[in-house]
């Protein structure tokens, strides 16, 4: 564990708390893509199956359980408790391609061990899981400030992982090409968002697309 | 390498 990874994980944790706060405080899930949230649940469940096979640390185990539990809870909030505030007409990204593409890549590059295929699938899927959310944002052209804080924390988490990987490569010769490439793609997808967040939200203005 | 060594990140 190094400081970059710890802060990254805490940002990931924070992003979920911010999202829960947004939903509970505004009593609405408007502006949030159910499809992205569903993809994150799939990511966590498929990646953290190793909860049953490997113990790494109490930290690792608790975080995994937290991510799985909260992602499913968010789906519940969106699908049941605050269903009326969700507009499916704005959430029209075709996730079939993301799921199919991730599975295909996982089948091509992994070594045909089920857990490994699912792990790779989850890594690829996570890198693109934000696309339905960003697509929704581009359709509406604006976002509530608290939603942008959520997206910033979520994007920042993977950006910090890039530094963590560089650090681990230098200090432990740790190499994980699949995570690196997928993580770089994931961070790059946020670049437009980061730019607008920096130029507008951090200067006290509302998040609006130019 | 075992799964533990391979995927120790979240």
Short mmCIF file of C-alpha atoms in Angstrom, two decimals:
data_model
loop_
_atom_site.label_atom_id
_atom_site.label_comp_id
_atom_site.label_asym_id
_atom_site.label_seq_id
_atom_site.Cartn_x
_atom_site.Cartn_y
_atom_site.Cartn_z
CA UNK A 1 0.00 0.00 0.00
CA UNK A 2 1.25 3.45 -0.86
CA UNK A 3 -0.24 6.90 -0.36
CA UNK A 4 -1.48 7.20 -3.96
CA UNK A 5 -3.44 3.98 -3.77
CA UNK A 6 -4.81 4.74 -0.32
CA UNK A 7 -6.03 8.19 -1.37
CA UNK A 8 -7.41 6.68 -4.60
CA UNK A 9 -9.40 4.08 -2.67
CA UNK A 10 -10.65 6.75 -0.28
CA UNK A 11 -11.76 8.88 -3.24
CA UNK A 12 -13.61 5.87 -4.62
CA UNK A 13 -15.23 5.44 -1.23
CA UNK A 14 -16.04 9.16 -1.10
CA UNK A 15 -17.60 9.08 -4.58
CA UNK A 16 -20.11 6.50 -3.37
CA UNK A 17 -20.93 8.49 -0.25
CA UNK A 18 -21.43 11.61 -2.38
CA UNK A 19 -23.75 9.73 -4.71
CA UNK A 20 -25.77 8.36 -1.77
CA UNK A 21 -25.90 11.85 -0.27
CA UNK A 22 -27.12 13.32 -3.56
CA UNK A 23 -29.91 10.75 -3.86
CA UNK A 24 -30.99 11.01 -0.21
CA UNK A 25 -30.72 14.79 0.05
CA UNK A 26 -32.49 15.68 -3.18
CA UNK A 27 -34.71 12.59 -2.80
CA UNK A 28 -34.08 12.06 -6.48
CA UNK A 29 -31.79 10.12 -8.78
CA UNK A 30 -32.25 12.48 -11.71
CA UNK A 31 -29.05 13.03 -13.62
CA UNK A 32 -27.70 9.61 -12.61
CA UNK A 33 -27.41 6.87 -15.21
CA UNK A 34 -28.94 3.61 -14.00
CA UNK A 35 -27.01 1.83 -16.72
CA UNK A 36 -23.64 3.02 -15.41
CA UNK A 37 -24.65 2.01 -11.88
CA UNK A 38 -25.71 -1.40 -13.12
CA UNK A 39 -22.36 -1.84 -14.88
CA UNK A 40 -20.52 -0.94 -11.66
CA UNK A 41 -22.48 -3.58 -9.76
CA UNK A 42 -21.53 -6.14 -12.40
CA UNK A 43 -17.90 -4.96 -12.18
CA UNK A 44 -17.76 -5.41 -8.39
CA UNK A 45 -19.54 -8.74 -8.29
CA UNK A 46 -17.42 -10.31 -11.05
CA UNK A 47 -14.12 -8.92 -9.75
CA UNK A 48 -14.58 -9.64 -6.08
CA UNK A 49 -15.51 -13.30 -6.37
CA UNK A 50 -12.05 -13.86 -4.89
CA UNK A 51 -13.59 -12.90 -1.55
CA UNK A 52 -14.32 -16.61 -1.36
CA UNK A 53 -10.88 -17.84 -2.45
CA UNK A 54 -8.24 -15.41 -1.23
CA UNK A 55 -7.72 -13.30 1.85
CA UNK A 56 -5.47 -10.28 1.30
CA UNK A 57 -6.22 -8.03 4.27
CA UNK A 58 -9.06 -6.84 6.43
CA UNK A 59 -8.89 -3.52 4.54
CA UNK A 60 -9.18 -5.28 1.19
CA UNK A 61 -12.05 -7.53 2.29
CA UNK A 62 -14.06 -4.73 3.92
CA UNK A 63 -13.69 -2.46 0.90
CA UNK A 64 -14.82 -5.22 -1.45
CA UNK A 65 -17.89 -5.97 0.64
CA UNK A 66 -18.63 -2.24 0.90
CA UNK A 67 -18.41 -1.72 -2.87
CA UNK A 68 -20.63 -4.69 -3.68
CA UNK A 69 -23.22 -3.83 -1.02
CA UNK A 70 -23.48 -0.11 -1.79
CA UNK A 71 -23.61 -0.61 -5.56
CA UNK A 72 -26.55 -2.98 -5.17
CA UNK A 73 -28.19 -0.61 -2.67
CA UNK A 74 -27.90 2.23 -5.22
CA UNK A 75 -29.59 0.05 -7.84
CA UNK A 76 -32.38 -0.58 -5.34
CA UNK A 77 -32.77 3.14 -4.64
CA UNK A 78 -32.94 3.92 -8.36
CA UNK A 79 -35.20 1.05 -9.36
CA UNK A 80 -37.61 1.13 -6.41
CA UNK A 81 -37.43 3.91 -3.83
CA UNK A 82 -36.85 6.83 -6.22
CA UNK A 83 -38.00 5.20 -9.40
CA UNK A 84 -40.29 8.10 -10.31
CA UNK A 85 -37.35 10.49 -10.50
CA UNK A 86 -35.45 8.42 -13.06
CA UNK A 87 -35.99 9.23 -16.72
CA UNK A 88 -35.06 6.24 -18.92
CA UNK A 89 -35.46 8.38 -22.05
CA UNK A 90 -32.22 10.20 -21.15
CA UNK A 91 -30.34 6.98 -20.37
CA UNK A 92 -30.18 5.41 -23.81
CA UNK A 93 -26.55 4.36 -24.19
CA UNK A 94 -26.29 0.84 -25.66
CA UNK A 95 -24.51 -1.09 -22.92
CA UNK A 96 -24.73 -4.36 -24.86
CA UNK A 97 -21.63 -3.30 -26.77
CA UNK A 98 -19.69 -2.55 -23.61
CA UNK A 99 -20.65 -5.87 -22.03
CA UNK A 100 -20.01 -7.85 -25.22
CA UNK A 101 -16.73 -6.11 -26.01
CA UNK A 102 -15.42 -6.61 -22.47
CA UNK A 103 -16.33 -10.27 -22.50
CA UNK A 104 -14.72 -10.78 -25.90
CA UNK A 105 -11.46 -9.15 -24.79
CA UNK A 106 -11.47 -11.19 -21.57
CA UNK A 107 -11.92 -14.41 -23.56
CA UNK A 108 -9.16 -13.51 -26.01
CA UNK A 109 -6.48 -12.46 -23.54
CA UNK A 110 -7.00 -14.53 -20.41
CA UNK A 111 -5.90 -18.07 -19.79
CA UNK A 112 -9.32 -19.75 -19.72
CA UNK A 113 -9.60 -19.94 -15.97
CA UNK A 114 -13.10 -18.77 -15.03
CA UNK A 115 -12.00 -16.46 -12.21
CA UNK A 116 -9.36 -14.91 -14.43
CA UNK A 117 -11.80 -14.34 -17.29
CA UNK A 118 -14.23 -12.66 -14.90
CA UNK A 119 -11.45 -10.54 -13.38
CA UNK A 120 -10.33 -9.32 -16.81
CA UNK A 121 -13.94 -8.78 -17.88
CA UNK A 122 -14.48 -6.59 -14.81
CA UNK A 123 -11.33 -4.55 -15.51
CA UNK A 124 -12.36 -3.86 -19.10
CA UNK A 125 -15.95 -3.17 -18.13
CA UNK A 126 -14.95 -0.75 -15.37
CA UNK A 127 -12.86 1.26 -17.84
CA UNK A 128 -15.96 2.03 -19.93
CA UNK A 129 -18.74 1.79 -17.32
CA UNK A 130 -18.91 5.58 -16.99
CA UNK A 131 -19.84 6.03 -20.68
CA UNK A 132 -23.64 5.81 -20.19
CA UNK A 133 -23.31 8.44 -17.43
CA UNK A 134 -21.19 10.77 -19.58
CA UNK A 135 -23.54 10.21 -22.51
CA UNK A 136 -26.49 11.18 -20.33
CA UNK A 137 -24.62 14.30 -19.23
CA UNK A 138 -23.95 15.27 -22.84
CA UNK A 139 -27.63 14.83 -23.67
CA UNK A 140 -28.87 17.04 -20.84
CA UNK A 141 -25.91 19.44 -21.22
CA UNK A 142 -25.77 20.24 -17.50
CA UNK A 143 -25.44 18.60 -14.10
CA UNK A 144 -26.16 19.31 -10.47
CA UNK A 145 -23.00 20.38 -8.65
CA UNK A 146 -23.14 17.43 -6.24
CA UNK A 147 -23.31 15.04 -9.21
CA UNK A 148 -20.15 16.62 -10.63
CA UNK A 149 -18.38 16.10 -7.28
CA UNK A 150 -19.37 12.44 -7.50
CA UNK A 151 -17.94 12.17 -11.02
CA UNK A 152 -14.76 14.00 -10.04
CA UNK A 153 -14.10 11.65 -7.11
CA UNK A 154 -14.83 8.62 -9.28
CA UNK A 155 -12.56 9.78 -12.11
CA UNK A 156 -9.84 10.95 -9.74
CA UNK A 157 -9.70 7.52 -8.15
CA UNK A 158 -8.48 5.84 -11.33
CA UNK A 159 -6.19 8.72 -12.23
CA UNK A 160 -4.42 8.25 -8.87
CA UNK A 161 -4.17 4.53 -9.56
CA UNK A 162 -2.02 5.41 -12.59
CA UNK A 163 0.46 7.10 -10.26
CA UNK A 164 0.21 4.14 -7.88
CA UNK A 165 1.14 1.77 -10.72
CA UNK A 166 4.11 3.90 -11.69
CA UNK A 167 5.17 3.93 -8.03
CA UNK A 168 4.77 0.17 -7.70
CA UNK A 169 6.71 -0.41 -10.90
CA UNK A 170 9.63 1.61 -9.59
CA UNK A 171 9.58 0.33 -6.00
CA UNK A 172 8.41 -3.30 -6.37
CA UNK A 173 8.84 -4.01 -10.12
CA UNK A 174 5.12 -4.73 -10.06
CA UNK A 175 3.70 -5.07 -13.60
CA UNK A 176 0.04 -5.44 -14.54
CA UNK A 177 -0.40 -4.41 -18.17
CA UNK A 178 -4.13 -5.11 -18.38
CA UNK A 179 -4.94 -2.92 -15.39
CA UNK A 180 -2.59 -0.22 -16.69
CA UNK A 181 -4.06 0.00 -20.17
CA UNK A 182 -7.66 -0.20 -18.98
CA UNK A 183 -6.92 2.34 -16.24
CA UNK A 184 -5.38 4.75 -18.74
CA UNK A 185 -8.42 4.42 -21.01
CA UNK A 186 -10.74 4.94 -18.05
CA UNK A 187 -8.91 8.09 -16.95
CA UNK A 188 -8.79 9.46 -20.51
CA UNK A 189 -12.58 9.18 -20.80
CA UNK A 190 -12.85 11.72 -17.99
CA UNK A 191 -10.54 14.30 -19.56
CA UNK A 192 -13.31 16.51 -21.01
CA UNK A 193 -15.24 16.26 -17.77
CA UNK A 194 -12.17 17.14 -15.66
CA UNK A 195 -11.57 20.20 -17.84
CA UNK A 196 -15.11 21.56 -17.43
CA UNK A 197 -15.15 20.64 -13.73
CA UNK A 198 -11.94 22.61 -13.24
CA UNK A 199 -12.92 25.65 -15.31
CA UNK A 200 -16.52 25.92 -14.10
CA UNK A 201 -17.46 24.02 -10.93
CA UNK A 202 -14.27 24.87 -9.05
CA UNK A 203 -14.85 28.51 -9.92
CA UNK A 204 -18.30 28.44 -8.39
CA UNK A 205 -20.24 28.14 -11.63
CA UNK A 206 -22.82 25.59 -12.66
CA UNK A 207 -21.66 22.62 -14.71
CA UNK A 208 -22.83 23.30 -18.26
CA UNK A 209 -21.49 21.96 -21.49
CA UNK A 210 -20.21 24.61 -23.89
CA UNK B 1 1.54 -16.65 -9.39
CA UNK B 2 -1.44 -17.12 -7.14
CA UNK B 3 -4.57 -15.02 -7.35
CA UNK B 4 -3.49 -13.34 -4.15
CA UNK B 5 -0.20 -12.12 -5.62
CA UNK B 6 -1.82 -11.24 -8.90
CA UNK B 7 -4.79 -9.13 -7.84
CA UNK B 8 -4.10 -7.43 -4.56
CA UNK B 9 -5.69 -4.15 -5.66
CA UNK B 10 -9.34 -3.20 -5.45
#
